Short mmCIF file of C-alpha atoms in Angstrom, two decimals:
data_model
loop_
_atom_site.label_atom_id
_atom_site.label_comp_id
_atom_site.label_asym_id
_atom_site.label_seq_id
_atom_site.Cartn_x
_atom_site.Cartn_y
_atom_site.Cartn_z
CA MET A 4 -2.52 189.04 14.74
CA ASN A 5 -3.47 190.62 11.43
CA ILE A 6 -2.24 189.79 7.94
CA GLU A 7 -0.01 192.57 6.59
CA ARG A 8 1.29 191.16 3.32
CA ILE A 9 1.91 187.96 1.37
CA GLU A 10 5.07 187.04 -0.50
CA CYS A 11 5.71 184.23 -3.00
CA VAL A 12 9.02 182.77 -4.16
CA PRO A 13 8.59 180.32 -7.06
CA LEU A 14 11.33 177.70 -7.35
CA LYS A 15 12.37 175.43 -10.22
CA MET A 16 15.06 172.81 -9.75
CA PRO A 17 16.26 170.68 -12.70
CA LEU A 18 16.28 166.93 -12.12
CA PRO A 19 19.40 164.87 -12.91
CA ARG A 20 17.36 162.72 -15.33
CA THR A 21 13.85 162.46 -16.73
CA PHE A 22 11.40 160.50 -14.56
CA ARG A 23 8.59 158.68 -16.38
CA GLY A 24 5.30 157.32 -15.08
CA SER A 25 2.72 155.48 -17.15
CA SER A 26 1.60 158.57 -19.10
CA TYR A 27 3.71 161.53 -17.95
CA PHE A 28 7.30 162.62 -17.41
CA MET A 29 9.06 165.07 -15.09
CA THR A 30 12.20 167.11 -15.82
CA HIS A 31 12.05 169.64 -12.94
CA ARG A 32 10.97 169.82 -9.32
CA CYS A 33 8.96 173.00 -8.87
CA THR A 34 7.32 174.59 -5.86
CA ILE A 35 6.16 177.91 -4.40
CA VAL A 36 7.42 179.24 -1.08
CA THR A 37 4.62 181.34 0.44
CA ARG A 38 5.17 183.77 3.30
CA VAL A 39 2.40 185.47 5.26
CA TYR A 40 3.63 188.47 7.27
CA THR A 41 1.63 189.47 10.34
CA SER A 42 1.29 192.49 12.61
CA GLU A 43 2.94 190.57 15.47
CA GLY A 44 6.12 190.06 13.47
CA ILE A 45 5.38 186.37 12.99
CA VAL A 46 5.89 185.04 9.47
CA GLY A 47 4.10 181.92 8.30
CA GLU A 48 6.31 180.18 5.74
CA ILE A 49 6.03 176.89 3.87
CA TYR A 50 6.30 175.54 0.33
CA ASN A 51 3.58 173.81 -1.69
CA GLY A 52 3.00 172.09 -4.99
CA ASP A 53 4.94 170.94 -8.02
CA GLU A 54 3.44 172.97 -10.86
CA PHE A 55 5.72 173.58 -13.85
CA GLU A 56 3.85 175.31 -16.68
CA THR A 57 1.16 176.89 -14.45
CA GLN A 58 3.40 178.02 -11.59
CA GLY A 59 3.35 181.66 -12.69
CA GLU A 60 -0.43 181.75 -12.84
CA VAL A 61 -0.75 180.34 -9.31
CA VAL A 62 1.63 183.03 -8.02
CA LYS A 63 -0.38 185.70 -9.84
CA ILE A 64 -3.62 184.53 -8.21
CA ILE A 65 -2.01 184.69 -4.77
CA LEU A 66 -0.51 188.16 -5.15
CA GLU A 67 -3.16 189.89 -7.25
CA GLU A 68 -6.38 188.26 -6.05
CA ILE A 69 -5.90 186.59 -2.66
CA GLN A 70 -3.66 189.20 -1.05
CA PRO A 71 -6.17 192.07 -1.43
CA LEU A 72 -8.89 189.85 0.05
CA LEU A 73 -6.91 188.99 3.18
CA LEU A 74 -5.01 192.16 4.09
CA GLY A 75 -5.99 193.29 7.58
CA ARG A 76 -7.79 190.05 8.45
CA ASP A 77 -7.08 188.13 11.64
CA ALA A 78 -4.67 185.31 10.79
CA PHE A 79 -6.37 183.15 13.42
CA ASN A 80 -9.62 183.38 11.46
CA ILE A 81 -8.60 180.48 9.24
CA GLU A 82 -12.15 179.52 8.26
CA GLY A 83 -13.08 183.09 7.41
CA CYS A 84 -9.97 183.51 5.27
CA TRP A 85 -10.61 180.19 3.54
CA GLN A 86 -14.20 181.07 2.66
CA ALA A 87 -13.08 184.46 1.35
CA MET A 88 -10.52 182.77 -0.90
CA LEU A 89 -12.89 180.08 -2.13
CA LYS A 90 -14.82 182.48 -4.35
CA LEU A 91 -11.76 182.66 -6.62
CA SER A 92 -12.57 179.10 -7.70
CA PHE A 93 -15.90 180.29 -9.13
CA ASN A 94 -14.26 181.80 -12.23
CA ILE A 95 -15.50 179.51 -15.02
CA LEU A 96 -12.99 180.88 -17.54
CA ARG A 97 -9.96 179.27 -15.90
CA ASP A 98 -9.08 175.90 -14.43
CA ARG A 99 -10.41 176.02 -10.88
CA LYS A 100 -7.59 173.75 -9.76
CA LEU A 101 -5.24 176.71 -10.14
CA ALA A 102 -7.32 178.66 -7.63
CA MET A 103 -7.36 175.70 -5.24
CA CYS A 104 -3.56 175.44 -5.50
CA ALA A 105 -3.24 179.14 -4.72
CA ILE A 106 -5.62 178.82 -1.77
CA ALA A 107 -3.56 175.86 -0.54
CA CYS A 108 -0.36 177.91 -0.51
CA VAL A 109 -1.86 180.70 1.58
CA ASP A 110 -3.87 178.39 3.84
CA SER A 111 -0.71 176.41 4.64
CA ALA A 112 1.28 179.55 5.44
CA LEU A 113 -1.54 180.84 7.65
CA TRP A 114 -1.54 177.60 9.65
CA ASP A 115 2.24 177.88 10.05
CA ALA A 116 1.80 181.40 11.43
CA VAL A 117 -0.88 180.23 13.86
CA GLY A 118 1.30 177.36 15.09
CA LYS A 119 4.21 179.75 15.59
CA ALA A 120 2.01 182.25 17.45
CA LEU A 121 0.86 179.49 19.81
CA ASP A 122 4.35 177.94 19.97
CA VAL A 123 3.01 174.48 19.15
CA PRO A 124 3.63 172.00 16.31
CA LEU A 125 0.63 171.71 14.02
CA TYR A 126 0.28 167.95 14.45
CA LYS A 127 -0.33 168.57 18.16
CA LEU A 128 -2.71 171.46 17.47
CA TRP A 129 -4.70 169.20 15.11
CA GLY A 130 -4.92 166.22 17.44
CA GLY A 131 -1.43 164.94 18.20
CA TYR A 132 -2.20 161.25 17.68
CA ARG A 133 1.46 160.25 17.22
CA ASP A 134 4.87 161.84 16.77
CA ARG A 135 6.34 159.63 14.05
CA LEU A 136 5.15 158.09 10.79
CA PRO A 137 6.13 155.07 8.71
CA SER A 138 7.69 156.28 5.47
CA ILE A 139 7.56 155.04 1.90
CA CYS A 140 9.58 156.17 -1.09
CA ILE A 141 7.99 156.80 -4.49
CA ALA A 142 10.23 155.09 -7.02
CA GLY A 143 10.08 152.29 -9.57
CA TYR A 144 9.84 154.66 -12.52
CA TYR A 145 9.98 153.41 -16.09
CA GLU A 146 13.42 153.55 -17.69
CA GLU A 147 14.64 152.11 -20.97
CA GLY A 148 16.60 148.92 -20.43
CA LYS A 149 15.58 148.62 -16.79
CA THR A 150 15.29 144.94 -15.84
CA LEU A 151 13.45 143.25 -13.00
CA ALA A 152 16.83 142.66 -11.38
CA ASP A 153 17.49 146.42 -11.56
CA PHE A 154 14.04 146.99 -10.09
CA GLY A 155 14.86 144.63 -7.22
CA ARG A 156 18.13 146.37 -6.49
CA GLU A 157 16.28 149.69 -6.42
CA MET A 158 13.88 148.31 -3.81
CA GLU A 159 16.80 147.09 -1.71
CA SER A 160 18.38 150.54 -1.84
CA ILE A 161 15.13 152.09 -0.62
CA ARG A 162 15.04 149.80 2.40
CA ALA A 163 18.69 150.60 3.06
CA ALA A 164 17.82 154.32 2.99
CA GLY A 165 15.54 153.77 5.97
CA HIS A 166 12.10 153.48 4.37
CA ALA A 167 9.39 150.96 5.25
CA GLY A 168 8.32 150.43 1.64
CA CYS A 169 8.01 151.77 -1.88
CA LYS A 170 5.27 153.01 -4.19
CA PHE A 171 6.14 151.85 -7.71
CA LYS A 172 4.69 152.44 -11.16
CA VAL A 173 2.42 150.19 -13.22
CA GLY A 174 0.16 150.89 -16.19
CA GLY A 175 2.79 152.12 -18.62
CA ARG A 176 3.79 148.85 -20.28
CA THR A 177 1.96 145.79 -21.56
CA PRO A 178 -0.19 143.89 -19.04
CA LYS A 179 2.36 141.05 -19.15
CA GLU A 180 5.28 143.36 -18.34
CA ASP A 181 3.40 145.16 -15.57
CA ALA A 182 2.25 141.83 -14.11
CA GLU A 183 5.91 140.85 -13.79
CA ARG A 184 6.54 144.10 -11.92
CA VAL A 185 3.68 143.40 -9.54
CA ARG A 186 4.93 139.86 -8.88
CA THR A 187 8.19 141.29 -7.55
CA GLY A 188 6.26 143.20 -4.89
CA ARG A 189 5.59 141.89 -1.39
CA ASN A 190 2.77 142.72 1.01
CA ILE A 191 1.02 145.06 -1.42
CA ARG A 192 -0.64 147.71 0.73
CA TRP A 193 -2.88 149.29 -1.89
CA PHE A 194 -3.52 149.69 -5.63
CA GLU A 195 -3.62 153.38 -6.48
CA GLU A 196 -5.93 154.93 -9.08
CA PRO A 197 -6.37 151.70 -11.07
CA VAL A 198 -8.83 153.09 -13.66
CA ARG A 199 -9.25 155.98 -16.11
CA TRP A 200 -10.55 159.30 -14.79
CA TYR A 201 -13.74 159.53 -16.87
CA ASN A 202 -15.67 156.79 -15.04
CA ASP A 203 -13.53 156.47 -11.97
CA ARG A 204 -16.12 156.05 -9.23
CA LEU A 205 -18.01 153.19 -10.85
CA ASP A 206 -14.94 151.52 -12.29
CA MET A 207 -12.98 151.68 -9.03
CA ALA A 208 -15.94 150.29 -7.13
CA ALA A 209 -16.03 147.41 -9.63
CA ALA A 210 -12.28 146.86 -9.31
CA ARG A 211 -12.52 146.95 -5.52
CA ALA A 212 -15.20 144.24 -5.61
CA GLN A 213 -12.89 141.96 -7.60
CA THR A 214 -9.71 142.14 -5.50
CA ARG A 215 -8.60 141.79 -1.92
CA ILE A 216 -6.01 144.54 -2.44
CA PRO A 217 -7.25 147.86 -0.98
CA ILE A 218 -7.96 150.60 -3.52
CA CYS A 219 -6.52 154.09 -3.05
CA ALA A 220 -7.51 157.33 -4.79
CA GLY A 221 -8.30 160.97 -4.04
CA GLN A 222 -5.18 162.82 -5.18
CA SER A 223 -6.95 163.81 -8.41
CA GLU A 224 -9.80 165.44 -6.48
CA ILE A 225 -9.64 169.09 -5.43
CA SER A 226 -12.45 169.20 -2.88
CA LYS A 227 -13.95 167.36 0.05
CA THR A 228 -17.09 166.66 -1.97
CA GLY A 229 -15.10 164.90 -4.68
CA CYS A 230 -13.52 162.65 -2.06
CA ARG A 231 -16.88 162.17 -0.36
CA ASP A 232 -18.36 160.91 -3.62
CA LEU A 233 -15.56 158.33 -3.97
CA MET A 234 -16.39 157.06 -0.51
CA MET A 235 -20.14 157.04 -1.06
CA ALA A 236 -19.60 155.00 -4.24
CA GLY A 237 -17.71 152.38 -2.25
CA ALA A 238 -14.76 152.99 -4.56
CA ILE A 239 -11.83 153.36 -2.13
CA ASP A 240 -10.29 152.00 1.04
CA VAL A 241 -7.64 154.73 1.29
CA CYS A 242 -7.99 158.42 0.37
CA ASN A 243 -4.77 160.19 -0.63
CA PHE A 244 -6.15 163.71 -1.01
CA ASP A 245 -3.41 166.27 -1.65
CA ALA A 246 -3.64 169.39 0.54
CA SER A 247 -1.39 171.32 -1.85
CA TRP A 248 -3.75 170.70 -4.78
CA GLY A 249 -7.06 170.93 -2.95
CA GLY A 250 -7.22 174.04 -0.79
CA GLY A 251 -4.66 173.36 1.92
CA PRO A 252 -4.69 171.71 5.35
CA THR A 253 -8.12 173.20 6.12
CA GLU A 254 -9.79 171.19 3.35
CA TRP A 255 -7.66 168.08 3.94
CA ARG A 256 -8.80 167.92 7.55
CA ARG A 257 -12.42 168.08 6.37
CA VAL A 258 -11.74 165.14 4.06
CA ALA A 259 -10.14 163.24 6.95
CA SER A 260 -13.27 163.75 9.06
CA ILE A 261 -15.47 162.42 6.26
CA ALA A 262 -13.11 159.46 5.80
CA ALA A 263 -13.36 158.58 9.48
CA ALA A 264 -17.14 158.30 9.14
CA PHE A 265 -16.71 155.91 6.19
CA THR A 266 -13.89 153.92 7.89
CA VAL A 267 -11.59 154.96 5.05
CA GLU A 268 -7.90 155.45 5.84
CA MET A 269 -6.08 158.66 4.95
CA ALA A 270 -2.87 159.09 3.00
CA HIS A 271 -1.38 162.16 1.36
CA HIS A 272 -0.04 162.51 -2.16
CA GLU A 273 3.63 163.49 -1.78
CA GLU A 274 4.42 166.83 -0.02
CA PRO A 275 6.08 165.46 3.16
CA GLN A 276 6.64 168.96 4.58
CA ILE A 277 2.83 169.29 4.83
CA ALA A 278 1.73 165.67 5.13
CA THR A 279 3.72 164.84 8.26
CA HIS A 280 1.57 166.99 10.52
CA LEU A 281 -1.74 166.10 8.87
CA LEU A 282 -1.24 162.33 8.94
CA ALA A 283 0.23 162.24 12.44
CA SER A 284 -2.68 164.20 13.88
CA ILE A 285 -5.31 161.50 13.21
CA PRO A 286 -5.70 157.80 14.11
CA HIS A 287 -6.52 156.71 10.54
CA GLY A 288 -3.43 158.20 8.89
CA THR A 289 -1.12 155.88 6.95
CA TYR A 290 2.31 156.36 5.36
CA LEU A 291 4.37 159.46 4.73
CA GLU A 292 5.23 159.61 1.03
CA THR A 293 8.62 160.87 -0.06
CA PHE A 294 10.68 160.63 -3.23
CA HIS A 295 14.12 159.40 -4.04
CA PRO A 296 16.39 162.48 -3.65
CA ASP A 297 16.98 162.51 -7.42
CA ARG A 298 13.22 162.87 -8.03
CA ASP A 299 12.67 165.41 -5.24
CA PRO A 300 15.95 167.18 -4.50
CA LEU A 301 13.97 169.97 -2.80
CA PHE A 302 13.07 168.09 0.38
CA PRO A 303 16.66 167.17 1.32
CA ARG A 304 18.09 170.51 0.14
CA ILE A 305 15.56 173.13 1.11
CA VAL A 306 14.54 171.72 4.52
CA ALA A 307 17.56 172.49 6.68
CA ASN A 308 16.32 170.56 9.73
CA ARG A 309 14.90 167.44 8.06
CA SER A 310 14.79 164.36 10.27
CA PRO A 311 16.56 161.20 9.04
CA PHE A 312 14.63 158.17 7.84
CA LYS A 313 15.44 155.29 10.16
CA ASP A 314 14.13 151.73 10.35
CA GLY A 315 11.10 152.67 8.27
CA TRP A 316 10.10 155.69 10.36
CA TYR A 317 10.21 159.48 10.14
CA GLN A 318 10.22 161.54 13.34
CA LEU A 319 8.06 164.66 13.22
CA PRO A 320 9.68 168.05 13.79
CA GLU A 321 8.85 169.55 17.18
CA GLY A 322 9.22 173.19 16.21
CA PRO A 323 6.15 175.44 16.13
CA GLY A 324 3.92 175.45 13.06
CA PHE A 325 5.20 173.03 10.45
CA GLY A 326 8.55 173.09 12.25
CA VAL A 327 10.35 173.51 8.94
CA GLU A 328 13.48 175.64 8.67
CA LEU A 329 14.02 176.56 5.02
CA ASP A 330 17.53 176.92 3.64
CA ARG A 331 17.83 180.52 2.38
CA ALA A 332 20.78 179.75 0.14
CA ALA A 333 18.88 176.96 -1.61
CA ILE A 334 15.88 179.23 -2.11
CA GLU A 335 18.08 181.94 -3.58
CA ARG A 336 19.78 179.47 -5.91
CA TYR A 337 16.62 177.97 -7.40
CA LYS A 338 14.17 180.88 -7.37
CA VAL A 339 12.65 181.79 -10.72
#
């Protein structure tokens, strides 16, 4: 089953309002639909990422640099394709994260093609540990005039929507205000990226030594070695490496193997269309992260066969590959 061509469809969807974290804001939900066409007529198709300003550059890397490298290669040779693509990250004159995002798009589509060729869901191909995941909703964004009572009502609405919990924001207000936010929480599962990036390993290790709350990080890394170093420093209890930012499912599964050796749990930063299969395939996977539909209108609109969230759980799709059926009309409406 040889690779014949690669296609990209960049999407940008405006959000109904601006969403603010501690030091950033989002006005659009962006992604790239990548399709890998094969000689057997099988098409691997999935969407990755949320790049806004750099989306065009990622697409350019895929079409102009990755595609010539992979044409004619066996789509089952995932490792060979991945190593061939990796050299694009060696260009010191551009942000290597852009190359890793591009690699992630193609790697994900290749895995979808392989799953379809074998007629098996990827979570089963990768280990098949379980067929459903507990789900959490990323919410609790900063809004002017938002009170703790409003915050509480938001949490209640998330439970009513079928989620097991919520990941909410801290770090964007005064310590007193953020402490009040934290006090409203119950059964805090982890504290995510609690320090600045420039001394993260040492500072997170110090923070971890001073609290009983587990520490989570990894989404800001783009390689298995970056995550390995967090673990070797004793800095984290949970690693939320993002396959769409760090080279795709192939690299995420390497990180998961390293994490197992360090007794570190695995999470995944956002991207439920990818994360479901990765997290369900291993025994040390944790929660599936999703957004409120206003923050990520793509997942409910573009995935035509999305399972419902019920009683805190999300049932994995049983179709081959990622098992995701993309809505063509939605793609056509929001393509760039």
